[in-house]
PDB file of C-alpha atoms and ligand atoms in Angstrom:
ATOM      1  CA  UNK A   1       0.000   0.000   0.000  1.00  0.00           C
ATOM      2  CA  UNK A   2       1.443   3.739  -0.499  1.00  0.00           C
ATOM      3  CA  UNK A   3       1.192   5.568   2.871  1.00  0.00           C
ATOM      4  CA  UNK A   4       1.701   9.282   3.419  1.00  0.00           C
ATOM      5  CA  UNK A   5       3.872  10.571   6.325  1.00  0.00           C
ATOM      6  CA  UNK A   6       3.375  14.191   7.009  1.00  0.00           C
ATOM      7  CA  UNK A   7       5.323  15.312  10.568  1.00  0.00           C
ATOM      8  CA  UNK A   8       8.291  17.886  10.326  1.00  0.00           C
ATOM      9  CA  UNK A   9       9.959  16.032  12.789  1.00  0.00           C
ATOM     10  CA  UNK A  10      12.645  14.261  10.972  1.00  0.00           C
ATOM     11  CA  UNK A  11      13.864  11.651  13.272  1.00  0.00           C
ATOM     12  CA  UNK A  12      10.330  10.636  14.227  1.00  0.00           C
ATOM     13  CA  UNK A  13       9.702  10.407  10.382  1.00  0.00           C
ATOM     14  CA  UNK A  14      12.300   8.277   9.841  1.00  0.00           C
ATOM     15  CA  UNK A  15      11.401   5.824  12.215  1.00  0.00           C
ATOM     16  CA  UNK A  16       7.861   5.484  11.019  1.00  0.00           C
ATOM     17  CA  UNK A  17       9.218   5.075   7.807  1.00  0.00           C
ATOM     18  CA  UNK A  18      11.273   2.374   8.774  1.00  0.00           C
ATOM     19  CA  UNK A  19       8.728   0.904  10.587  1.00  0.00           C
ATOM     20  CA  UNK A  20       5.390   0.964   8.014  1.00  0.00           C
ATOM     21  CA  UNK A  21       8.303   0.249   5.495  1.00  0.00           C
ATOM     22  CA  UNK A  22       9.046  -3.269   7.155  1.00  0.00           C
ATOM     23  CA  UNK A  23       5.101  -3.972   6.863  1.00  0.00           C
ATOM     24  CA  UNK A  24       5.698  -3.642   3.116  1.00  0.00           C
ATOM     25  CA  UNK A  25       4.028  -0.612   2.780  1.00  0.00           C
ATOM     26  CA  UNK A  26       5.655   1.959   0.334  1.00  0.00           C
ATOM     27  CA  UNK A  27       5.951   5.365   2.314  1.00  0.00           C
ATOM     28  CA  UNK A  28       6.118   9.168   0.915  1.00  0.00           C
ATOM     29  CA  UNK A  29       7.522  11.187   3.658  1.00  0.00           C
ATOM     30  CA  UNK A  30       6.811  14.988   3.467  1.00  0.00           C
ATOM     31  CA  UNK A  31       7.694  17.610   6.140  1.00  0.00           C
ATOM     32  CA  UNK A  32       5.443  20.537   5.421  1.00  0.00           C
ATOM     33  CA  UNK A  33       1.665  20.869   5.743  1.00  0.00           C
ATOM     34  CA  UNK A  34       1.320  22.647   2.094  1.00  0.00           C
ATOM     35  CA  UNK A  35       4.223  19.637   0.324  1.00  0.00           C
ATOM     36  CA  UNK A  36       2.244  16.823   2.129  1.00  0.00           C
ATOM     37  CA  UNK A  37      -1.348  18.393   0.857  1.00  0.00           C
ATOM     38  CA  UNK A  38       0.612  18.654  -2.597  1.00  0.00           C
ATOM     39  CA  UNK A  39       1.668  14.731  -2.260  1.00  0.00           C
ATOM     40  CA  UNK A  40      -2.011  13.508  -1.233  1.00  0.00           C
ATOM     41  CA  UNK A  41      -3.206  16.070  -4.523  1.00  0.00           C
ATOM     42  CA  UNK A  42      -1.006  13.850  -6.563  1.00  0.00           C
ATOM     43  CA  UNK A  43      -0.522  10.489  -5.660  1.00  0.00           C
ATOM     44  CA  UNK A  44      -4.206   9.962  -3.457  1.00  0.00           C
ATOM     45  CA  UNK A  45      -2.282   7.696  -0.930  1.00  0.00           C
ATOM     46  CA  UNK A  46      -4.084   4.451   0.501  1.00  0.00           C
ATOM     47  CA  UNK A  47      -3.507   5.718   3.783  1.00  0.00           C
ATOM     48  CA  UNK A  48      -1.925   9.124   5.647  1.00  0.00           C
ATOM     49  CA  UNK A  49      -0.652   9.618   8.626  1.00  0.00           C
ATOM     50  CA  UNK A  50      -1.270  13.312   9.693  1.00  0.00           C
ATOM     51  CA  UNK A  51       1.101  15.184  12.461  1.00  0.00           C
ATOM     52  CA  UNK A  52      -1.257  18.681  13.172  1.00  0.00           C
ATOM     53  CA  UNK A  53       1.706  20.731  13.881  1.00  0.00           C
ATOM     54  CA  UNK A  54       3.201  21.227  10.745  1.00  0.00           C
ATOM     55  CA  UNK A  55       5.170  24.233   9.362  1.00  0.00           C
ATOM     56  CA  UNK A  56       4.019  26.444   6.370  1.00  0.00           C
ATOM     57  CA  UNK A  57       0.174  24.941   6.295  1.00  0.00           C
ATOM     58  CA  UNK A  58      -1.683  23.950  10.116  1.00  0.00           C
ATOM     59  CA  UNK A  59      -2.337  20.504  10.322  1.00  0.00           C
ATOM     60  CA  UNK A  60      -6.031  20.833  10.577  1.00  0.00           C
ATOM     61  CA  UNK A  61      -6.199  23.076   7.429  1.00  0.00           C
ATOM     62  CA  UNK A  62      -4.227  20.436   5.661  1.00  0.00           C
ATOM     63  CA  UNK A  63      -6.572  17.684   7.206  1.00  0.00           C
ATOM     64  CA  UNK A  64      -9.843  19.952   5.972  1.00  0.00           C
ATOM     65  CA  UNK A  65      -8.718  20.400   2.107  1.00  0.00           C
ATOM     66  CA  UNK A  66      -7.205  17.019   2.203  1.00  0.00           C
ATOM     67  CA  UNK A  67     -11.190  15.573   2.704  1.00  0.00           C
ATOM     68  CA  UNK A  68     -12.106  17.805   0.156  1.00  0.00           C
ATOM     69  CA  UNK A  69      -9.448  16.309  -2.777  1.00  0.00           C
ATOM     70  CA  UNK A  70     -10.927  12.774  -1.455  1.00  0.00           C
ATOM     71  CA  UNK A  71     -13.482  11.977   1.339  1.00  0.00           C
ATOM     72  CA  UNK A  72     -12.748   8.278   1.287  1.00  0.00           C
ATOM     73  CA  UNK A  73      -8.974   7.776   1.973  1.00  0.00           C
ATOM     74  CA  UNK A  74      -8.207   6.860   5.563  1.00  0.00           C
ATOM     75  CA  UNK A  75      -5.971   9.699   7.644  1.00  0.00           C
ATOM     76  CA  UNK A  76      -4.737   8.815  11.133  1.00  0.00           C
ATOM     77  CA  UNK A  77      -4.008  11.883  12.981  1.00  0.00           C
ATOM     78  CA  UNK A  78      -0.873  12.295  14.922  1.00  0.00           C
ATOM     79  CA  UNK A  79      -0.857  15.175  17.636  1.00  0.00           C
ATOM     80  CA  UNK A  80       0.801  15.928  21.120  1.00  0.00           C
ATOM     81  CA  UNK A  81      -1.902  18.127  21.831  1.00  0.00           C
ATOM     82  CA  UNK A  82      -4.084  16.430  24.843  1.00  0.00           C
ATOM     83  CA  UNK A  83      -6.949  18.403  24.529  1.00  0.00           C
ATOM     84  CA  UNK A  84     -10.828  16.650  23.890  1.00  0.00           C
ATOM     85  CA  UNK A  85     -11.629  19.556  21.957  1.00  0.00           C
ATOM     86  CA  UNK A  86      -9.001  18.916  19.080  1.00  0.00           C
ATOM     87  CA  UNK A  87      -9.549  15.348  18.872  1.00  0.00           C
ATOM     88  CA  UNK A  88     -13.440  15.857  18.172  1.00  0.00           C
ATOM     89  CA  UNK A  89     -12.361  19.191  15.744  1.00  0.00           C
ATOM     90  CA  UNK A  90     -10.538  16.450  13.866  1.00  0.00           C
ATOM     91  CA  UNK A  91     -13.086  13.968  13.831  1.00  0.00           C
ATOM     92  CA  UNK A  92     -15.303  16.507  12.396  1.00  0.00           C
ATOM     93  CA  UNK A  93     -13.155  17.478   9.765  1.00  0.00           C
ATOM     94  CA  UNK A  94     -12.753  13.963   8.756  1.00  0.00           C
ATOM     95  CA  UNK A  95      -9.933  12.399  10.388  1.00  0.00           C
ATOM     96  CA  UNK A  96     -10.436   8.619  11.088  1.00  0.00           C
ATOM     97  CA  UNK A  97      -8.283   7.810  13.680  1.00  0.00           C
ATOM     98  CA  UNK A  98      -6.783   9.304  16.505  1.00  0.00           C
ATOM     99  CA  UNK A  99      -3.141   9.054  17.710  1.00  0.00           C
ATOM    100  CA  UNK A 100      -1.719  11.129  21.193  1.00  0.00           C
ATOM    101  CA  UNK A 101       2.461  11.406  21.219  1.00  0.00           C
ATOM    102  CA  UNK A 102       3.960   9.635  22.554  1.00  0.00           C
ATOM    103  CA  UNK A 103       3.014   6.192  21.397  1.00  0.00           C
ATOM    104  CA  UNK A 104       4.312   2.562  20.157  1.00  0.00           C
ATOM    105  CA  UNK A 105       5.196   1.951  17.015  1.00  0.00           C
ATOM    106  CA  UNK A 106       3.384  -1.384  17.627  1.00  0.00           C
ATOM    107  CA  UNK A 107       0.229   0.792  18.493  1.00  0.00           C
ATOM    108  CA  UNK A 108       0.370   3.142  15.211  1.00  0.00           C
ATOM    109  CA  UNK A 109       0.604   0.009  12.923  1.00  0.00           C
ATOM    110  CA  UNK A 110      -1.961  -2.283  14.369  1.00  0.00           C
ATOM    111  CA  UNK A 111      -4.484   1.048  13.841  1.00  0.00           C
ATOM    112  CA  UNK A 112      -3.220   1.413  10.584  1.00  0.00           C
ATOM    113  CA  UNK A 113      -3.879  -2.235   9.707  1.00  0.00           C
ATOM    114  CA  UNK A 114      -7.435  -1.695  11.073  1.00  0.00           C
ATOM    115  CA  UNK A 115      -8.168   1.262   8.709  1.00  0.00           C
ATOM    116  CA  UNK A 116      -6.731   0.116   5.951  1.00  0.00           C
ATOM    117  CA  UNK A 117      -8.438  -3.297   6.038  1.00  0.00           C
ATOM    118  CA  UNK A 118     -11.775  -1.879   6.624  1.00  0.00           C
ATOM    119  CA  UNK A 119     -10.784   0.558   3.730  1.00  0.00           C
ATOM    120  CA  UNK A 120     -10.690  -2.727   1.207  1.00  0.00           C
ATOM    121  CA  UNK A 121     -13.640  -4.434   2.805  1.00  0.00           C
ATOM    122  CA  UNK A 122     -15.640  -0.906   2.172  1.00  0.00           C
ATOM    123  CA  UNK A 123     -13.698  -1.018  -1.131  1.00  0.00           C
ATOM    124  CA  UNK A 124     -15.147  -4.526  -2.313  1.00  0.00           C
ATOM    125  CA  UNK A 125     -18.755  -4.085  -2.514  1.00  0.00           C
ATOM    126  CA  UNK A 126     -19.718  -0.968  -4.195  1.00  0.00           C
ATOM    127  CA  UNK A 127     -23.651   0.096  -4.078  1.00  0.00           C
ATOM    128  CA  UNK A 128     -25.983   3.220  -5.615  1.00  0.00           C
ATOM    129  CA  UNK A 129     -29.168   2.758  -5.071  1.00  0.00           C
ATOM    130  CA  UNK A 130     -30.067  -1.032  -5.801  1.00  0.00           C
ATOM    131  CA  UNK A 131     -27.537  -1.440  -7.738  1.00  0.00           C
ATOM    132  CA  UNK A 132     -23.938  -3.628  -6.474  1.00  0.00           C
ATOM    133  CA  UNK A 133     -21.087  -4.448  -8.334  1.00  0.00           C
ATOM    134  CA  UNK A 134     -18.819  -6.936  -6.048  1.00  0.00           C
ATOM    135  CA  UNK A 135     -15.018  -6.703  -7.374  1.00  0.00           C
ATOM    136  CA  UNK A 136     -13.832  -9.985  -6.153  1.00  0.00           C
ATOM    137  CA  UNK A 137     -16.133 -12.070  -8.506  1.00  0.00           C
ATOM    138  CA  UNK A 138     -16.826  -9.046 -10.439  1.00  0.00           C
ATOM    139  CA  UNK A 139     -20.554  -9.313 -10.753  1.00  0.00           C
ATOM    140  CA  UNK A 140     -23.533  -6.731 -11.188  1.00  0.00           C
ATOM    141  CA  UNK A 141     -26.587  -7.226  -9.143  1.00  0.00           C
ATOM    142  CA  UNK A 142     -29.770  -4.535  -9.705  1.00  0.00           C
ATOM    143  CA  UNK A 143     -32.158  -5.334  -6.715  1.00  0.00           C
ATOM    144  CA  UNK A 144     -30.580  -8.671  -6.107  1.00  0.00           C
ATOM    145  CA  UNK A 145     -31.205 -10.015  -9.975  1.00  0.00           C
ATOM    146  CA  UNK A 146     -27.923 -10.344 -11.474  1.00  0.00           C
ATOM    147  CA  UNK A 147     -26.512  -8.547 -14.440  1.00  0.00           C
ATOM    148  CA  UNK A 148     -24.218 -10.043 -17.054  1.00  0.00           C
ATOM    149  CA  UNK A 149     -21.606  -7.101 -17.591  1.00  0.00           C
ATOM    150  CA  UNK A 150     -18.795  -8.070 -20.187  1.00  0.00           C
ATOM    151  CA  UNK A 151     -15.179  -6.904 -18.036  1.00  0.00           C
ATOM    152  CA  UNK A 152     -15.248  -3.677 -19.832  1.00  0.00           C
ATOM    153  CA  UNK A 153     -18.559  -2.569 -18.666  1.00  0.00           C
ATOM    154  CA  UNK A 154     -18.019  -3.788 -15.550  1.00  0.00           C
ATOM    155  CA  UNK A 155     -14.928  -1.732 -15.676  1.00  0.00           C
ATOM    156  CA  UNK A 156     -16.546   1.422 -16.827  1.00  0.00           C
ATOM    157  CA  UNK A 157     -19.104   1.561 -13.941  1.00  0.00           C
ATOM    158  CA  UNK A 158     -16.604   0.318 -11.369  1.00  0.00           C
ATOM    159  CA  UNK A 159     -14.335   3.683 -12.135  1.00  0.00           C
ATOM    160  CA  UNK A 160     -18.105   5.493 -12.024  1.00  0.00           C
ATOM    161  CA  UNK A 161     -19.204   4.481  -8.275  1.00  0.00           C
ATOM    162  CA  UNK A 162     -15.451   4.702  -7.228  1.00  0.00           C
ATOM    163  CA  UNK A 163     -15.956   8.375  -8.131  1.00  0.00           C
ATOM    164  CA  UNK A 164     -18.986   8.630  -6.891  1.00  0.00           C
ATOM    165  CA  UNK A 165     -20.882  12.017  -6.857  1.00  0.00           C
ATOM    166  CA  UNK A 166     -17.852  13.378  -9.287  1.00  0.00           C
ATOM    167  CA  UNK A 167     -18.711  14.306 -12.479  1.00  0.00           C
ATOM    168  CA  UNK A 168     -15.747  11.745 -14.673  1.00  0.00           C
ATOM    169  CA  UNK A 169     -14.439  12.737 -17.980  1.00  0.00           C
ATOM    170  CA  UNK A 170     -14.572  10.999 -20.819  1.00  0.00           C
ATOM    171  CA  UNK A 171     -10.615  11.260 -21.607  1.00  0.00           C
ATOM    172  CA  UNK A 172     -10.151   9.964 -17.726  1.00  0.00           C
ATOM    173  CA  UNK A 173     -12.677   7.124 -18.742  1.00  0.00           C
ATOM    174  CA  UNK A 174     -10.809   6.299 -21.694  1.00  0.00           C
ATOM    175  CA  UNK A 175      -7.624   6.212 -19.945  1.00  0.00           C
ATOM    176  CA  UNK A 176      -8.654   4.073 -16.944  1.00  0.00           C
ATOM    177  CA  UNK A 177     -10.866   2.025 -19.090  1.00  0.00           C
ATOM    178  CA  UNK A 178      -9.497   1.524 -21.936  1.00  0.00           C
ATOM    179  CA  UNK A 179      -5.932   2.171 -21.426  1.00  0.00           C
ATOM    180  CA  UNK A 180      -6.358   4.627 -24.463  1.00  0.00           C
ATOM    181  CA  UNK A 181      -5.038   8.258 -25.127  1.00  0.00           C
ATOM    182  CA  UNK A 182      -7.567  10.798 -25.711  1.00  0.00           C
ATOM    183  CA  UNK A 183      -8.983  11.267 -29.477  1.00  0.00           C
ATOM    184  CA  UNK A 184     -11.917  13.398 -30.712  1.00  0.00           C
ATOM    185  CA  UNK A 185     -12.799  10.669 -32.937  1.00  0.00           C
ATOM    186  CA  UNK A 186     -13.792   8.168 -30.727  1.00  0.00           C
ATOM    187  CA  UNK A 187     -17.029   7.760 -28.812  1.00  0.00           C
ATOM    188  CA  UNK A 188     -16.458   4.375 -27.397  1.00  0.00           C
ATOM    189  CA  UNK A 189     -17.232   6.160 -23.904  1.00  0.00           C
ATOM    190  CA  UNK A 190     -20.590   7.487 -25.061  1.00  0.00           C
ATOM    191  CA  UNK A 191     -21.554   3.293 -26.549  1.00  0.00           C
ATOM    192  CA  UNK A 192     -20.451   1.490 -23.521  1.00  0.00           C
ATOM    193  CA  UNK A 193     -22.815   3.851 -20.820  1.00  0.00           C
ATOM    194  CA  UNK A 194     -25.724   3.276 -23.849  1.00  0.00           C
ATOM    195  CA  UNK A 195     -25.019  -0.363 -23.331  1.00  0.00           C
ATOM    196  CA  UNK A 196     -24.799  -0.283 -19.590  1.00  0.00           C
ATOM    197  CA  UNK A 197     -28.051   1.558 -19.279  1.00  0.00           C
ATOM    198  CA  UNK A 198     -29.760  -1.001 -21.239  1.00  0.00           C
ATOM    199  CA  UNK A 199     -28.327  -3.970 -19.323  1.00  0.00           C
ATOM    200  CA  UNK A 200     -28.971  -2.090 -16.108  1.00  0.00           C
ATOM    201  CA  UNK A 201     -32.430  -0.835 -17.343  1.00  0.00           C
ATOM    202  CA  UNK A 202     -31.375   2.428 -16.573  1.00  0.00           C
ATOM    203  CA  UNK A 203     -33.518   4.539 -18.818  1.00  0.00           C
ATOM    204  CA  UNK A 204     -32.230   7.693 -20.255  1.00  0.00           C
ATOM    205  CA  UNK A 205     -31.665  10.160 -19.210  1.00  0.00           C
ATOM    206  CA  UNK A 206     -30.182   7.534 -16.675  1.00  0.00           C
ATOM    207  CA  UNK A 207     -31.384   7.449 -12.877  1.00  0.00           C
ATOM    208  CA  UNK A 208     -27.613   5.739 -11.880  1.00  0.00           C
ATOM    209  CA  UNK A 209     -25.360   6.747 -14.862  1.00  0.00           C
ATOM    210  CA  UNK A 210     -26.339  10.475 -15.291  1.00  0.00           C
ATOM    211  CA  UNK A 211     -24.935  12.620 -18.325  1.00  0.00           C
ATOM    212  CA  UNK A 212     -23.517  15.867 -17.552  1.00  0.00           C
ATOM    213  CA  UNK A 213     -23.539  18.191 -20.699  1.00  0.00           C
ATOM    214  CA  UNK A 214     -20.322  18.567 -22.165  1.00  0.00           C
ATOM    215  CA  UNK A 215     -17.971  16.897 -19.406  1.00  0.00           C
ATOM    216  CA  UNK A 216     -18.721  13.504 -18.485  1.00  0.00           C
ATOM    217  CA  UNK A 217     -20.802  11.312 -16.495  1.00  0.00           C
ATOM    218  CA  UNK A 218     -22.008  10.802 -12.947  1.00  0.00           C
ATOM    219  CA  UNK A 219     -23.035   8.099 -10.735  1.00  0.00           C
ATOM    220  CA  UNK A 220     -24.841  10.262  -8.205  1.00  0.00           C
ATOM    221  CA  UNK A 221     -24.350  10.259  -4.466  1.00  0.00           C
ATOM    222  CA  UNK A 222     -26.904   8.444  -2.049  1.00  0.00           C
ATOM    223  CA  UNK A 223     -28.269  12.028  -0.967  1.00  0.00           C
ATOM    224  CA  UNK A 224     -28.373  13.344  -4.864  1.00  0.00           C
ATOM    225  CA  UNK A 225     -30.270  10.026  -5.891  1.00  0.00           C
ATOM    226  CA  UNK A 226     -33.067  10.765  -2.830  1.00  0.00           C
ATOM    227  CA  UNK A 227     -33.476  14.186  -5.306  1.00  0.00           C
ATOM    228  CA  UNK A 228     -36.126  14.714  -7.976  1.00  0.00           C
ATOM    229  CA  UNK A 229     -34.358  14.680 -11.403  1.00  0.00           C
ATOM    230  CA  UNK A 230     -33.823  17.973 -12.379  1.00  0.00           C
ATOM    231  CA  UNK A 231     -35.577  19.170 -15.519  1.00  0.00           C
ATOM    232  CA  UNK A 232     -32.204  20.418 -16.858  1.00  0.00           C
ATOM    233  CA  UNK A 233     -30.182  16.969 -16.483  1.00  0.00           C
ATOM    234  CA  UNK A 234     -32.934  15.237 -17.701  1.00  0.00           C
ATOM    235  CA  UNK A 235     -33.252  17.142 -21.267  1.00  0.00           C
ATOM    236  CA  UNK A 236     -29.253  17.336 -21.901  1.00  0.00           C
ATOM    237  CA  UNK A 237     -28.894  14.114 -21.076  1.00  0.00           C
ATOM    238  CA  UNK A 238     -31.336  12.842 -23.720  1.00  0.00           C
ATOM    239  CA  UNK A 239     -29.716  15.237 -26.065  1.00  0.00           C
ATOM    240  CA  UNK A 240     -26.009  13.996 -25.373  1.00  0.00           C
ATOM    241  CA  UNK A 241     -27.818  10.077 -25.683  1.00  0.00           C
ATOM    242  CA  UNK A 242     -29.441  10.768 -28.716  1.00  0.00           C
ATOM    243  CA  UNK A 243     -25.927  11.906 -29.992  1.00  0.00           C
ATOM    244  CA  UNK A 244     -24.115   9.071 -28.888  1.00  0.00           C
ATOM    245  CA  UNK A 245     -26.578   6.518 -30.072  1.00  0.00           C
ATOM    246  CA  UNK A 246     -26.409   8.064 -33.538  1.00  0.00           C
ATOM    247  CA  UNK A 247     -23.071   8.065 -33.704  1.00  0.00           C
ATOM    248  CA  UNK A 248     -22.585   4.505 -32.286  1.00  0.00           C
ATOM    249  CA  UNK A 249     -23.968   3.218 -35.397  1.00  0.00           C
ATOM    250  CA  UNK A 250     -20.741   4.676 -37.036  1.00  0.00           C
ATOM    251  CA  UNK A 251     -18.063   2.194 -35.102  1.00  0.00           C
ATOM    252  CA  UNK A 252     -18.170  -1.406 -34.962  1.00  0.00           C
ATOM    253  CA  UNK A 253     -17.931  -2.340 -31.209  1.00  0.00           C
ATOM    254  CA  UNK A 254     -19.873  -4.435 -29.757  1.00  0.00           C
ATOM    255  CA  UNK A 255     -20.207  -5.118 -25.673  1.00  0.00           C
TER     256      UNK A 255
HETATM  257 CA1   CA B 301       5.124  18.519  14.554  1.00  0.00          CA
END
């Protein structure tokens, strides 16, 4: 797993990095609040491991815009503060765990095998609505009836509900999917959700697999699928369909 160390004290990073590095873990140490907010940014560790006083950026400002770049990723907080009142403020802001200096190295990496294990049972069964998709046997189940996806469907809304409530791109799509630069000329994208929403009878404008005009698509979040369908989605998204069906006639791939 790649773990993020962010504590500006160098001898204490060391030894955690020693330490989560004999677990096999690969570990990113960074020693400022703004380079280890930069580090998360780009490499969206499986795990980080938070010190709240950190030069240049505060701890709990890092820990607030870190949740907004990803609310899923586990972040064990590391603070010498004793206070009740910080360790809730960091709970609210999204923190998962909860570490007081000074403590065990045995102690930080038995909580950081807890939250990363219950990060990939979370991780295996993904859900919207009635619809599942389990990634160990890599099945599709709408209101317990099973599906037959072909891989790259499945593949296509597995990227969708990992991202879920983020509007995707098609060029991200294509890369993740596909494994394929971005070209105008394809609309391979635009066929496989046309497929998927037949398979998943998932009507246009699509209740699970939402259009969004011009950028992408959508699987919606739990709170934005309790919504009426706004009038505005709804016609766009027929529009951007009606496109992509037409032109699907043009390329010869079939799910
Ligand atoms: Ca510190």
């Amino acid at each position: 797993m790649r773990l993020l160390v962010a504590e500006d004290d160098q001898s204490l990073a060391m030894f955690l990095q020693r330490g989560l590095e004999a677990d096999g873990h690969r570990v990113r140490w960074e020693g400022s609040g703004s380079a280890a907010l930069a580090a998360y940014r780009d490499e969206f560790p499986d795990l980080t491991i938070l010190d709240l006083g950190l030069p240049i950026m505060d701890g709990e400002q890092v820990l607030s815009q870190m949740r907004v770049a990803d609310s899923q990723s586990p972040i064990l907080v590391l603070t010498g503060r004793q206070e009740m009142e910080t360790r809730i403020r960091c709970l609210d802001l999204g923190a998962d765990d909860f570490l007081l200096k000074p403590f065990s190295l045995h102690e930080l990496r038995a909580r950081c095998r807890a939250l990363l294990r219950r990060k990939r049972e979370a991780k295996l069964l993904l859900r919207a609505a009635d619809l599942e998709l389990d990634r160990l046997d890599r099945t599709a189940r709408r209101n317990g009836e099973l599906v037959a996806l072909t891989n790259k469907e499945f593949a296509l809304m597995e990227h969708l509900m990992l991202r879920r409530g983020q509007c995707v791109s098609r060029v991200e799509l294509l890369d993740a999917v596909w494994n394929m630069e971005p070209a105008l000329t394809t609309n391979i994208v635009d066929v496989y959700v046309n497929y998927l929403r037949r398979k998943l009878k998932d009507a246009p404008p699509g209740f699970l697999l939402r259009t969004v005009r011009g950028q992408g698509y959508v699987v919606p979040s739990e709170a934005e699928l309790a919504l009426p369908l706004p009038a505005t989605v709804s016609s766009a998204a027929v529009i951007a369909d009606r496109d992509a069906q037409r032109s699907s006639q043009a390329i010869p791939v079939r799910p």
